Coordinates of C-alpha atoms and ligand atoms in Angstrom, one line a residue:
M1 CA 85.9 50.8 92.0
T2 CA 85.7 54.0 90.1
A3 CA 87.8 57.1 89.3
G4 CA 88.9 59.4 86.7
V5 CA 90.3 56.8 84.3
E6 CA 86.9 55.4 83.3
G7 CA 85.5 58.9 83.1
A8 CA 88.2 59.8 80.6
T9 CA 86.6 57.6 77.9
R10 CA 84.1 60.4 77.5
W11 CA 86.9 62.8 76.6
P12 CA 89.2 62.1 73.7
A13 CA 92.9 63.0 74.3
I14 CA 94.0 66.3 72.9
T15 CA 96.7 65.4 70.5
K16 CA 99.5 67.8 70.3
D17 CA 101.2 68.9 67.1
V18 CA 104.7 69.9 68.3
A19 CA 105.4 71.7 65.1
A20 CA 102.4 74.0 65.8
F21 CA 104.3 75.6 68.8
P22 CA 105.4 79.2 68.0
V23 CA 108.4 78.6 70.3
R24 CA 110.1 75.2 70.5
P25 CA 109.1 73.4 73.6
N26 CA 111.9 72.8 76.1
L27 CA 111.0 69.2 76.4
L28 CA 110.4 67.2 73.2
D29 CA 111.4 63.7 74.0
Y30 CA 109.9 62.7 77.4
D31 CA 111.4 59.3 77.6
A32 CA 114.9 60.5 76.8
A33 CA 114.6 63.3 79.3
R34 CA 113.5 61.0 82.0
R35 CA 116.4 58.7 81.2
D36 CA 119.1 61.4 80.9
F37 CA 118.2 64.1 83.4
S38 CA 119.7 64.4 86.9
W39 CA 119.2 67.1 89.5
D40 CA 122.9 67.8 89.3
Q41 CA 122.4 68.9 85.7
A42 CA 119.8 71.4 87.0
R43 CA 122.1 72.6 89.7
Q44 CA 124.9 73.1 87.2
A45 CA 122.7 75.4 85.2
L46 CA 122.6 77.7 88.2
A47 CA 125.4 80.3 88.7
G48 CA 126.1 79.9 92.4
L49 CA 127.3 82.9 94.4
P50 CA 130.4 84.6 92.9
G51 CA 133.7 83.1 94.2
G52 CA 132.0 79.8 95.0
R53 CA 130.6 81.2 98.2
G54 CA 127.4 79.1 98.2
L55 CA 123.9 79.2 96.7
N56 CA 121.3 81.9 97.2
I57 CA 117.9 82.1 95.5
A58 CA 118.1 85.9 95.1
Y59 CA 121.3 85.7 93.2
E60 CA 119.9 83.2 90.8
A61 CA 116.7 85.1 90.3
V62 CA 118.0 88.6 90.1
D63 CA 121.7 89.6 90.5
R64 CA 122.9 86.9 88.1
H65 CA 121.0 88.6 85.3
V66 CA 122.5 92.0 86.2
A67 CA 126.0 90.4 86.3
E68 CA 125.4 88.9 82.8
G69 CA 124.3 92.3 81.3
R70 CA 120.5 91.9 81.5
G71 CA 119.9 94.5 84.2
G72 CA 117.9 96.7 82.0
K73 CA 115.4 94.0 81.1
E74 CA 111.9 94.3 82.5
A75 CA 111.5 91.7 85.3
L76 CA 108.1 92.5 86.8
R77 CA 105.2 94.4 85.3
F78 CA 102.5 95.4 87.7
V79 CA 99.0 96.0 86.3
M80 CA 97.4 98.6 88.5
A81 CA 93.6 99.1 89.2
D82 CA 93.1 101.4 86.3
G83 CA 94.8 99.0 83.9
G84 CA 98.0 101.2 83.7
T85 CA 101.3 99.5 84.4
R86 CA 104.5 100.1 86.4
S87 CA 107.7 98.1 85.8
L88 CA 110.7 97.0 87.7
T89 CA 113.8 95.9 85.8
Y90 CA 116.2 93.2 86.9
G91 CA 118.6 96.0 87.9
G92 CA 115.8 97.8 89.8
L93 CA 114.9 94.6 91.6
A94 CA 118.6 94.0 92.5
D95 CA 118.8 97.4 94.0
G96 CA 115.5 97.3 95.9
S97 CA 116.2 93.9 97.3
G98 CA 119.7 94.9 98.3
R99 CA 118.3 97.8 100.1
F100 CA 115.7 95.7 101.9
A101 CA 118.5 93.3 103.0
A102 CA 120.3 96.4 104.4
V103 CA 117.2 97.5 106.3
L104 CA 117.0 94.0 107.8
Q105 CA 120.7 94.2 108.8
G106 CA 120.2 97.6 110.3
L107 CA 117.4 96.2 112.5
G108 CA 119.7 93.4 113.6
V109 CA 117.7 90.7 111.8
G110 CA 120.0 87.9 110.9
R111 CA 120.5 84.4 109.4
G112 CA 117.5 82.2 109.8
D113 CA 115.3 84.9 111.3
R114 CA 111.8 84.8 110.0
V115 CA 110.4 87.7 108.0
F116 CA 106.6 87.5 107.4
S117 CA 104.4 89.4 105.0
L118 CA 100.7 90.2 105.1
L119 CA 100.3 91.9 101.8
G120 CA 98.5 91.7 98.5
R121 CA 100.5 91.7 95.2
S122 CA 102.4 95.0 95.9
P123 CA 105.9 95.7 94.5
A124 CA 107.2 96.0 98.1
L125 CA 106.5 92.3 98.5
Y126 CA 108.7 91.2 95.7
T127 CA 111.7 93.2 96.8
A128 CA 111.2 92.0 100.3
V129 CA 111.1 88.3 99.4
L130 CA 114.4 88.6 97.5
G131 CA 115.9 91.0 100.0
T132 CA 115.2 88.5 102.8
F133 CA 117.0 85.8 100.9
K134 CA 119.9 88.1 100.3
N135 CA 120.2 88.7 104.1
G136 CA 120.1 84.9 104.7
S137 CA 116.8 85.2 106.6
V138 CA 113.7 83.2 106.0
F139 CA 110.6 84.4 104.2
C140 CA 107.0 83.4 105.2
P141 CA 104.1 84.9 103.2
L142 CA 100.6 85.0 104.6
F143 CA 97.3 85.6 102.8
S144 CA 96.3 89.2 103.2
A145 CA 92.7 88.2 103.7
F146 CA 93.5 86.2 106.9
G147 CA 91.7 87.3 110.0
P148 CA 93.6 88.3 113.2
E149 CA 93.6 84.7 114.7
P150 CA 95.1 82.9 111.7
V151 CA 97.7 85.7 111.4
R152 CA 98.6 85.4 115.1
Q153 CA 98.7 81.6 115.0
R154 CA 101.2 81.6 112.1
L155 CA 103.3 84.4 113.4
H156 CA 103.5 82.6 116.7
L157 CA 104.3 79.1 115.2
G158 CA 106.9 80.6 112.9
A159 CA 108.4 82.9 115.6
G160 CA 108.1 85.8 113.1
R161 CA 110.6 88.5 113.9
V162 CA 109.6 91.0 111.2
L163 CA 106.2 91.6 109.6
L164 CA 105.7 93.6 106.5
T165 CA 102.2 94.9 106.0
T166 CA 99.9 97.9 105.3
R167 CA 98.5 100.3 107.8
A168 CA 95.0 99.0 107.4
L169 CA 95.9 95.4 107.8
Y170 CA 98.1 96.2 110.8
R171 CA 95.3 98.1 112.5
R172 CA 92.7 95.4 111.9
K173 CA 94.7 92.2 112.2
V174 CA 97.9 92.6 114.0
A175 CA 97.6 95.5 116.5
P176 CA 94.9 93.6 118.5
V177 CA 97.2 90.6 118.9
R178 CA 100.6 92.2 119.0
D179 CA 100.9 91.8 122.8
S180 CA 100.8 88.1 122.5
L181 CA 103.6 88.0 120.0
P182 CA 106.8 88.7 121.9
D183 CA 109.1 87.4 119.1
L184 CA 107.7 90.0 116.7
R185 CA 110.2 92.9 117.1
H186 CA 109.6 95.0 113.9
V187 CA 106.5 95.8 111.9
L188 CA 107.3 97.6 108.6
L189 CA 104.5 99.4 107.0
V190 CA 104.7 99.7 103.2
D191 CA 102.2 102.7 103.1
A192 CA 103.2 104.6 106.2
D193 CA 103.7 107.8 104.2
G194 CA 105.9 109.4 106.7
S195 CA 103.6 108.8 109.7
P196 CA 103.8 105.2 110.9
E197 CA 101.4 103.8 113.4
P198 CA 102.7 103.5 117.0
E199 CA 105.2 100.6 117.3
T200 CA 105.7 100.3 113.6
L201 CA 108.3 101.6 111.1
D202 CA 108.0 103.4 107.8
L203 CA 109.5 101.0 105.2
A204 CA 109.9 103.6 102.5
E205 CA 111.9 105.8 104.8
L206 CA 114.2 103.0 105.9
L207 CA 114.7 102.0 102.3
A208 CA 115.6 105.5 101.3
Q209 CA 118.2 105.8 104.0
A210 CA 119.8 102.4 103.2
D211 CA 122.5 101.5 100.7
P212 CA 122.1 98.1 99.0
I213 CA 124.2 95.5 100.8
G214 CA 127.6 94.8 99.2
E215 CA 127.6 91.1 99.4
I216 CA 124.8 88.6 99.4
A217 CA 124.8 86.3 102.5
D218 CA 126.8 83.1 101.7
T219 CA 123.9 80.8 102.2
Q220 CA 124.5 77.1 101.5
P221 CA 122.1 74.8 99.5
E222 CA 120.6 73.3 102.7
D223 CA 120.0 76.6 104.5
M224 CA 116.4 77.4 105.2
A225 CA 115.0 80.0 102.8
L226 CA 111.2 79.8 103.0
L227 CA 108.5 78.8 105.4
H228 CA 105.2 78.0 103.7
F229 CA 102.0 77.1 105.5
T230 CA 99.9 74.6 103.7
S231 CA 96.4 75.6 102.5
G232 CA 94.7 73.9 105.5
T233 CA 92.2 72.0 103.3
T234 CA 92.4 68.9 105.6
G235 CA 93.1 70.4 109.0
T236 CA 95.5 72.5 110.9
P237 CA 98.0 74.2 108.6
K238 CA 101.5 72.9 108.6
G239 CA 104.6 75.1 108.2
A240 CA 106.7 73.5 105.4
I241 CA 110.4 74.3 105.5
H242 CA 112.2 74.9 102.1
V243 CA 115.8 75.5 101.5
H244 CA 117.9 77.5 98.9
D245 CA 118.6 74.3 96.9
A246 CA 114.9 74.4 95.9
V247 CA 115.9 76.9 93.2
A248 CA 117.3 74.0 91.1
A249 CA 113.8 72.6 91.0
H250 CA 112.2 75.9 90.3
Y251 CA 114.5 76.3 87.4
A252 CA 114.0 72.8 85.9
T253 CA 110.2 72.6 86.4
G254 CA 109.9 76.1 85.0
R255 CA 111.5 74.7 81.9
F256 CA 109.9 71.3 81.6
A257 CA 106.3 72.0 82.9
L258 CA 105.8 75.7 82.1
D259 CA 108.1 75.9 79.0
L260 CA 109.6 79.2 80.1
H261 CA 111.9 81.0 77.6
P262 CA 113.6 84.4 78.3
D263 CA 111.3 86.1 75.7
D264 CA 108.1 85.1 77.4
I265 CA 105.6 87.4 79.0
Y266 CA 104.4 85.1 81.8
W267 CA 101.5 85.5 84.2
C268 CA 101.0 83.5 87.3
T269 CA 97.7 84.4 88.9
A270 CA 98.3 82.8 92.3
D271 CA 98.0 84.9 95.5
P272 CA 101.4 85.5 97.0
G273 CA 100.2 84.0 100.3
W274 CA 100.3 80.6 98.8
V275 CA 103.3 78.5 97.7
T276 CA 102.5 78.9 94.0
G277 CA 102.8 82.6 94.4
T278 CA 106.4 82.2 95.5
S279 CA 107.7 79.2 93.6
Y280 CA 106.0 80.2 90.3
G281 CA 105.0 83.8 90.9
I282 CA 108.5 84.9 91.8
I283 CA 111.3 82.4 91.7
A284 CA 110.9 80.3 88.6
P285 CA 110.0 83.1 86.2
L286 CA 112.9 85.4 87.5
V287 CA 115.4 82.6 87.3
H288 CA 114.4 82.1 83.7
G289 CA 114.8 85.9 83.1
V290 CA 111.3 86.3 81.7
T291 CA 109.0 89.3 82.2
A292 CA 106.4 88.4 84.8
I293 CA 103.0 90.1 85.0
V294 CA 101.5 90.9 88.4
D295 CA 97.9 91.9 88.6
E296 CA 97.4 94.1 91.7
E297 CA 93.7 93.5 91.6
E298 CA 91.5 90.4 92.3
L299 CA 89.9 88.0 89.9
D300 CA 87.5 89.6 87.4
A301 CA 86.6 88.0 84.0
D302 CA 86.7 91.1 81.9
R303 CA 89.8 92.4 83.5
W304 CA 91.6 89.1 83.1
Y305 CA 90.8 88.8 79.4
R306 CA 92.0 92.4 79.0
I307 CA 95.3 91.6 80.7
L308 CA 95.9 88.5 78.6
A309 CA 95.3 90.4 75.4
E310 CA 96.8 93.8 76.2
Q311 CA 99.9 92.5 77.9
H312 CA 100.5 89.9 75.2
V313 CA 100.8 87.1 77.8
T314 CA 102.5 84.1 76.3
V315 CA 102.5 81.6 79.2
W316 CA 99.7 81.6 81.7
Y317 CA 99.6 79.7 85.0
T318 CA 96.3 79.7 86.8
A319 CA 94.0 77.5 88.9
P320 CA 90.8 75.5 88.4
T321 CA 88.8 77.8 90.6
A322 CA 89.7 80.8 88.3
L323 CA 89.0 78.8 85.2
R324 CA 85.6 77.8 86.5
M325 CA 84.8 81.4 87.2
L326 CA 85.7 82.4 83.7
M327 CA 83.6 79.5 82.4
K328 CA 80.7 80.7 84.5
A329 CA 81.0 84.2 83.1
G330 CA 80.3 82.8 79.7
A331 CA 82.4 82.3 76.5
G332 CA 81.1 85.6 75.1
R333 CA 83.3 87.5 77.5
A334 CA 86.4 86.3 75.7
A335 CA 85.1 87.5 72.4
G336 CA 86.9 90.5 70.9
H337 CA 90.1 90.0 72.9
D338 CA 93.1 89.1 70.8
L339 CA 94.7 86.2 72.6
S340 CA 97.0 85.3 69.8
A341 CA 100.2 85.8 71.8
L342 CA 99.2 83.1 74.3
R343 CA 101.0 79.8 73.6
F344 CA 100.7 77.8 76.8
I345 CA 98.2 77.5 79.7
A346 CA 98.8 75.5 82.9
S347 CA 96.7 75.0 86.0
V348 CA 97.3 73.8 89.5
G349 CA 95.7 73.6 93.0
E350 CA 92.9 71.3 92.5
P351 CA 91.9 68.6 90.0
L352 CA 91.1 70.2 86.7
N353 CA 87.8 69.0 85.3
P354 CA 88.1 67.7 81.7
E355 CA 85.3 70.2 80.9
A356 CA 87.8 73.1 81.7
V357 CA 90.6 71.6 79.5
V358 CA 88.3 71.4 76.5
W359 CA 86.8 74.8 77.3
G360 CA 90.3 76.3 77.0
Q361 CA 90.7 74.8 73.6
D362 CA 87.3 76.1 72.4
V363 CA 87.3 79.5 74.0
L364 CA 91.0 80.5 74.5
G365 CA 92.3 78.6 71.5
L366 CA 94.5 76.4 73.7
P367 CA 93.8 73.5 76.0
V368 CA 94.7 73.8 79.7
H369 CA 97.6 71.7 80.9
D370 CA 97.0 70.4 84.4
N371 CA 99.8 69.8 86.8
W372 CA 100.0 68.5 90.3
W373 CA 102.1 69.4 93.3
Q374 CA 101.9 70.5 97.0
T375 CA 103.3 72.9 99.4
E376 CA 105.5 70.1 100.6
T377 CA 106.9 69.3 97.2
G378 CA 107.8 72.9 96.7
G379 CA 107.5 72.6 92.9
I380 CA 105.6 70.8 90.1
M381 CA 106.0 67.0 90.3
I382 CA 103.5 65.7 87.7
A383 CA 102.4 67.5 84.6
N384 CA 100.9 67.5 81.2
Y385 CA 103.9 68.7 79.2
P386 CA 103.7 71.3 76.5
A387 CA 104.6 68.8 73.7
M388 CA 102.7 65.8 75.1
D389 CA 99.2 64.7 74.3
I390 CA 96.8 65.9 77.0
R391 CA 94.4 63.5 78.6
P392 CA 91.6 65.7 79.9
G393 CA 91.1 64.9 83.6
S394 CA 94.6 63.5 84.1
M395 CA 97.3 65.4 85.9
G396 CA 99.9 64.1 83.5
R397 CA 103.2 62.3 84.0
P398 CA 106.0 62.7 86.5
L399 CA 108.7 65.2 85.6
P400 CA 112.2 64.2 84.7
G401 CA 114.0 63.5 88.0
I402 CA 110.8 62.6 89.8
E403 CA 109.8 59.0 90.6
A404 CA 106.2 58.7 91.4
A405 CA 104.3 55.5 92.5
L406 CA 101.1 54.4 94.0
V407 CA 101.3 52.7 97.5
A408 CA 98.8 50.1 98.4
R409 CA 96.7 50.9 101.5
D410 CA 95.1 48.6 104.0
A411 CA 91.4 48.7 105.0
D412 CA 92.1 51.5 107.5
G413 CA 93.8 53.6 104.8
K414 CA 97.3 52.9 106.2
P415 CA 100.2 52.3 103.7
I416 CA 101.2 48.7 103.4
V417 CA 104.9 48.1 104.1
K418 CA 106.6 44.7 103.8
D419 CA 110.3 44.1 104.8
G420 CA 110.8 47.9 105.1
Q421 CA 109.5 48.5 101.5
A422 CA 106.2 50.0 100.6
V423 CA 103.9 47.7 98.6
L424 CA 103.2 49.4 95.3
V425 CA 100.1 49.1 93.2
T426 CA 101.2 48.1 89.8
G427 CA 98.2 47.2 87.7
P428 CA 96.9 50.0 85.5
D429 CA 93.8 51.8 86.7
T430 CA 94.2 50.5 90.3
M431 CA 94.0 53.1 93.1
G432 CA 96.8 53.8 95.6
E433 CA 98.2 56.6 97.6
L434 CA 100.3 58.8 95.4
A435 CA 103.9 58.6 96.6
L436 CA 107.2 60.2 95.6
R437 CA 110.8 59.0 96.0
P438 CA 112.4 61.6 98.3
G439 CA 115.4 63.5 97.1
W440 CA 114.4 66.3 94.7
P441 CA 115.8 69.8 95.6
S442 CA 112.5 71.6 96.5
M443 CA 111.3 68.8 98.7
F444 CA 110.3 70.2 102.1
R445 CA 112.9 69.5 104.9
G446 CA 110.4 69.3 107.7
Y447 CA 107.3 70.8 109.3
L448 CA 108.4 73.5 111.6
N449 CA 108.4 72.2 115.2
E450 CA 106.4 69.1 114.2
E451 CA 108.9 66.3 113.8
E452 CA 106.4 63.6 114.4
R453 CA 104.0 64.9 111.8
Y454 CA 106.9 65.1 109.3
R455 CA 108.0 61.5 110.0
R456 CA 104.5 60.2 109.5
C457 CA 104.7 61.4 105.8
F458 CA 107.2 58.7 105.0
A459 CA 106.9 54.9 104.8
G460 CA 108.8 52.1 103.2
G461 CA 111.2 54.5 101.3
W462 CA 108.5 56.9 99.9
Y463 CA 107.1 60.3 100.7
L464 CA 103.3 59.8 101.0
T465 CA 101.3 62.7 99.6
G466 CA 97.9 62.0 101.2
D467 CA 96.3 62.0 97.8
L468 CA 94.8 59.0 96.1
A469 CA 95.3 58.4 92.4
K470 CA 95.4 55.9 89.6
R471 CA 97.8 55.4 86.7
D472 CA 96.8 54.3 83.2
G473 CA 98.8 52.0 81.0
D474 CA 100.7 54.9 79.5
G475 CA 101.9 56.3 82.8
Y476 CA 99.4 59.2 83.1
F477 CA 98.3 59.8 86.7
W478 CA 94.6 60.4 87.5
F479 CA 93.6 62.1 90.7
V480 CA 90.9 60.3 92.6
G481 CA 90.6 62.4 95.8
R482 CA 92.3 63.4 99.0
G483 CA 92.7 60.4 101.2
D484 CA 90.1 61.8 103.6
D485 CA 87.6 62.8 100.9
V486 CA 87.1 59.4 99.3
I487 CA 83.6 58.0 99.7
K488 CA 82.8 54.4 100.5
S489 CA 79.4 53.4 99.2
S490 CA 78.1 49.8 99.1
G491 CA 81.6 48.5 98.7
H492 CA 82.6 51.0 96.0
L493 CA 85.3 53.6 96.6
I494 CA 84.2 56.8 94.9
G495 CA 86.4 59.8 94.2
P496 CA 84.6 63.1 94.6
F497 CA 86.5 64.5 91.6
E498 CA 84.9 62.2 89.0
V499 CA 81.4 62.9 90.3
E500 CA 82.1 66.7 90.4
S501 CA 83.5 66.6 86.8
C502 CA 80.5 64.8 85.6
L503 CA 78.1 67.2 87.2
M504 CA 80.0 70.1 85.6
E505 CA 79.2 68.6 82.2
H506 CA 75.5 69.5 82.7
P507 CA 74.9 72.8 81.0
A508 CA 73.3 74.4 84.1
V509 CA 76.1 73.5 86.5
A510 CA 78.9 76.0 87.3
E511 CA 80.6 74.2 90.1
A512 CA 80.1 71.2 92.4
G513 CA 81.4 69.8 95.7
V514 CA 80.7 66.2 96.5
I515 CA 80.9 64.4 99.9
G516 CA 79.8 61.1 101.5
V517 CA 77.0 61.1 104.1
P518 CA 76.3 58.2 106.4
D519 CA 73.6 55.7 105.2
P520 CA 72.4 52.7 107.2
V521 CA 72.4 50.4 104.2
A522 CA 75.2 51.6 101.9
G523 CA 77.6 52.9 104.6
E524 CA 77.8 56.2 102.8
V525 CA 75.9 57.7 99.9
V526 CA 77.1 60.5 97.6
K527 CA 75.7 64.0 98.2
A528 CA 76.4 66.8 95.8
F529 CA 76.3 70.6 96.4
V530 CA 75.8 72.4 93.2
E531 CA 76.3 76.0 92.2
L532 CA 74.2 76.9 89.1
K533 CA 75.3 79.1 86.2
P534 CA 73.6 82.5 86.0
G535 CA 70.1 82.2 84.5
N536 CA 69.1 78.9 86.0
E537 CA 66.5 78.5 88.7
P538 CA 67.1 76.0 91.5
T539 CA 63.9 74.0 91.0
E540 CA 63.1 70.5 92.1
E541 CA 62.8 69.6 88.4
L542 CA 66.3 70.7 87.7
Q543 CA 67.5 68.8 90.8
L544 CA 66.0 65.6 89.5
E545 CA 67.3 66.2 86.0
I546 CA 70.9 66.7 87.2
I547 CA 70.7 63.6 89.3
G548 CA 69.4 61.7 86.3
F549 CA 72.1 63.1 84.1
A550 CA 74.8 61.9 86.5
R551 CA 73.2 58.5 86.9
K552 CA 73.2 57.9 83.2
R553 CA 76.9 58.7 83.0
L554 CA 78.2 57.3 86.2
G555 CA 75.8 54.6 87.1
A556 CA 73.5 54.5 90.1
A557 CA 76.2 53.2 92.5
V558 CA 78.4 56.3 91.9
A559 CA 76.0 59.1 91.0
P560 CA 74.8 61.4 93.8
R561 CA 71.8 60.2 95.6
L562 CA 71.2 63.6 97.2
L563 CA 71.7 67.0 95.7
D564 CA 71.4 70.5 97.2
F565 CA 71.8 73.8 95.4
T566 CA 74.0 76.4 96.9
T567 CA 75.1 79.9 95.9
T568 CA 78.6 79.5 97.4
L569 CA 80.8 76.5 98.0
P570 CA 83.2 77.0 101.0
K571 CA 86.7 77.4 99.7
T572 CA 90.2 77.9 101.1
R573 CA 92.1 81.1 100.3
S574 CA 94.0 79.3 97.6
G575 CA 90.7 78.4 95.9
K576 CA 90.1 74.8 96.9
I577 CA 86.7 73.4 97.7
L578 CA 86.6 72.6 101.4
R579 CA 84.8 69.2 101.3
R580 CA 85.5 68.5 105.0
L581 CA 83.6 71.7 105.9
L582 CA 80.6 70.7 103.6
K583 CA 80.6 67.4 105.5
S584 CA 80.8 68.7 109.0
R585 CA 78.1 71.3 108.2
E586 CA 75.9 68.5 106.8
L587 CA 76.4 66.4 109.8
G588 CA 76.1 69.2 112.3
L589 CA 79.6 68.5 113.6
P590 CA 82.2 71.1 114.8
E591 CA 83.8 72.9 111.9
G592 CA 87.4 72.2 113.0
D593 CA 90.1 74.6 111.8
T594 CA 88.6 77.1 109.5
S595 CA 91.5 79.6 109.5
T596 CA 92.0 79.3 105.8
L597 CA 88.3 79.5 104.9
E598 CA 87.8 82.3 102.4
S599 CA 84.9 83.8 104.3
P600 CA 82.4 82.5 106.8
A601 CA 79.8 81.9 104.2
G602 CA 82.3 80.7 101.7
A603 CA 81.5 83.7 99.5
A604 CA 84.3 85.2 97.4
V605 CA 86.1 88.1 99.2
P606 CA 88.5 90.4 97.4
L607 CA 92.1 89.1 97.7
K608 CA 93.3 92.6 98.2
D609 CA 92.2 94.0 101.5
Q610 CA 91.2 97.6 101.2
P611 CA 91.2 100.0 104.2
Ligands
ATP1 P1 96.5 70.9 103.8 O1 97.7 70.0 103.5 O2 96.7 71.9 104.9 O3 95.2 70.1 104.0 P2 96.4 71.5 101.0 O4 96.8 70.1 100.8 O5 95.2 72.0 100.3 O6 96.1 71.8 102.6 P3 98.4 72.6 99.4 O7 99.8 72.1 99.6 O8 98.2 74.1 99.0 O9 97.6 72.5 100.7 O10 97.7 71.8 98.2 C1 98.2 70.6 97.7 C2 97.0 69.7 97.4 O11 96.1 70.3 96.4 C3 97.4 68.4 96.8 O12 97.9 67.5 97.7 C4 96.1 68.0 96.1 O13 95.2 67.4 97.0 C5 95.6 69.3 95.6 N1 96.0 69.5 94.2 C6 96.9 70.4 93.7 N2 97.1 70.3 92.4 C7 96.2 69.4 92.0 C8 95.9 68.8 90.7 N3 96.4 69.3 89.6 N4 95.0 67.8 90.7 C9 94.4 67.4 91.8 N5 94.7 67.8 93.0 C10 95.6 68.8 93.1
MG2 MG1 98.2 68.9 101.8

C-alpha cells in the first residue's frame, strides 16, 4: 500500500522557529490548546445580539465593531481592474448591509427565505450577504461563470426567492430559464443604472430609498444562515445547510489556522461562489476585525505579485491550483516585488503538493501551510499551524475542538461498524476513511431536501468525509485521495495525489492528473495526464523520461504505466482537478454531471463574467 507518508521521506519537514514570527502566533502550545479548548469558549468570545436576543453572523462580523468604536476601520479593500482601490469601512458595511436588509423587508422577503447571488467579487455582494443575515434570510452564492442550466438547477433546488446579479449575467443565464422558476420572485440588478431589464429591479435605486433596518433579526444559533452547494467534484452537487452558530467556528479557526490579528491585511483569493469565499473571504476576517483585500479581477501572476506587495498583505489564503499557476509562470515573476509584509500563507481546496510548499519557501520567502476542510464542515478542520513544523505533503493536525480519526473500510469501500461503533484504523501510516466526531459549530445540518444522502454520511458515531487518508506517528494526517479516485493495481491501493506530486517534481511538469484505467492483468493501471511548463515540447522522448523518473521514485507498481500530454486538465470552478471526468473521457463513458466544470475543454475561463 502506498500514499503520501512514504513520499514524505523525500521532503524534510520545514522546522518553524516561533521567535521568527513578526506577530506572535495565536496558538503556540498545540497539545495544551487541544486539551483546554472547548467550543463554548469560542462562543463566549462572540458578542451575541444586544439584549441577549440571539446570535447573528452579521452582528459579529460588522455591527459589533461599530458598537465597540471601530466603525471607521477599513473592513474591505477592493482592488479594481486598473490596480486602484476602493474601501468600505466597518461603519459603511453596517450601513450598506442594514439597507439591503431593509430592501428585503420591503419586498416581503422574510426569515428563512433564500437569497441567491450570481456575481463576481463586487462590493454589492458583500453588503448583500451580511444584509441577508440581518434580515434572518438565508444566503446562497453561485459561481458567476455557471451556465444557465447549473444556475437553474440550484435556484430550483434551493427555492431561491431573490437573485442578485448583473444585467449581462441575467440576460444570458437567467432570463432564458426564468419561466421555470416560479419561486424566484425578485431579480435585483447591481448595475441597472436606472433602467432595469423587464421583470427585474434596480438594486441601487432600492438601496438609495431604504433606511437601514433598526434591529437585526433575532436569529438563534441553530437558525439556517447559509446554503452552499458543494463543488461537484464527485457527482451531483449537494446543498449543505449551515447555521448562525457556525460563526463560532469561523472565529476560532481564523485564530488557530490562519493566525488572524486585528492589524492584519488579509487576502483570501477564493471565488465567492465557493464556501471558502464566504467562510474565509467574508465571515472569519470580518469577525476578527481585519482589513480584507478583494481582487475584483481573475488570477494573473503579475497582478497577484503586485497586489501582495502593494497592499502589504500579511496573511494570504489561496489554493493549490493558483499556486501551481504561479509556479508555472516561473520564479522570475516574483522578483522585484517586496513581499516583506507577508508573514503567513495557507492553502486549501485540493492536496497541496510538497513541491508547492517548498516553492513558497524559496520564492515567496515563506512555506505554504496546507489545511483541509469541506463544504460540509463549514470551516477548517485539519491544518499545519503557524507555529508548528510543516511536513510538506501533509494536511496537518486536527484543530482544537476537532476529533479526527480514520475508519476502516471493507473490500467494497464501506465503513466497518461493530456494535454500533465504527472500527478505527490505529496503526501509523495505515489508510482509512477520514472521519470527524460530529458536534462542531460549523458542521452542516443537512443536505437540503436530501435526508437520506445526509444520513449516509454518518456511521458508528462519526461523520464520514469520503476522503481517504493516513496518519503518521506524530498525528499528522496525509491525504491519499477521494474514496472514488483511489486506484487498485495488482493488489496495491494507489492514491493519485502521491503520483501527481511525484510527477510535479520533474522539471518539465506543470500539473498532473492521475487515474486508474482497466487492465486485464493488474485490474487497473495508473494513467497520468500531464501539462508541461512553457518551453517544453510534448515528445515521445520526454514521455518516456517522465515515466522513468516516476518509476525510479515510486517503483514500477505505483508509477504511471501510461502517460498523455494535455494542454488543459478539466477542473471544477473551485479549481479542483476532475479526475472522474478524465476517467469517463478515457473510457468513452457518459460524462455525468458536469455543471461545475470550468469550461467544456477544461480551459481556464475568467472568473468574472464580462458582458
Ligand atoms: P463534491 O462533494 O460535490 O464532490 P467537493 O468535495 O470537491 O465536491 P468541496 O466541499 O468544495 O466539494 O471540497 C472538499 C474536498 O476537497 C475535500 O473533501 C477534499 O477531497 C478536497 N480537499 C480540500 N482541501 C484539501 C486538502 N488540503 N488536501 C486534500 N484534499 C483537499
Ligand atoms: Mg465533497
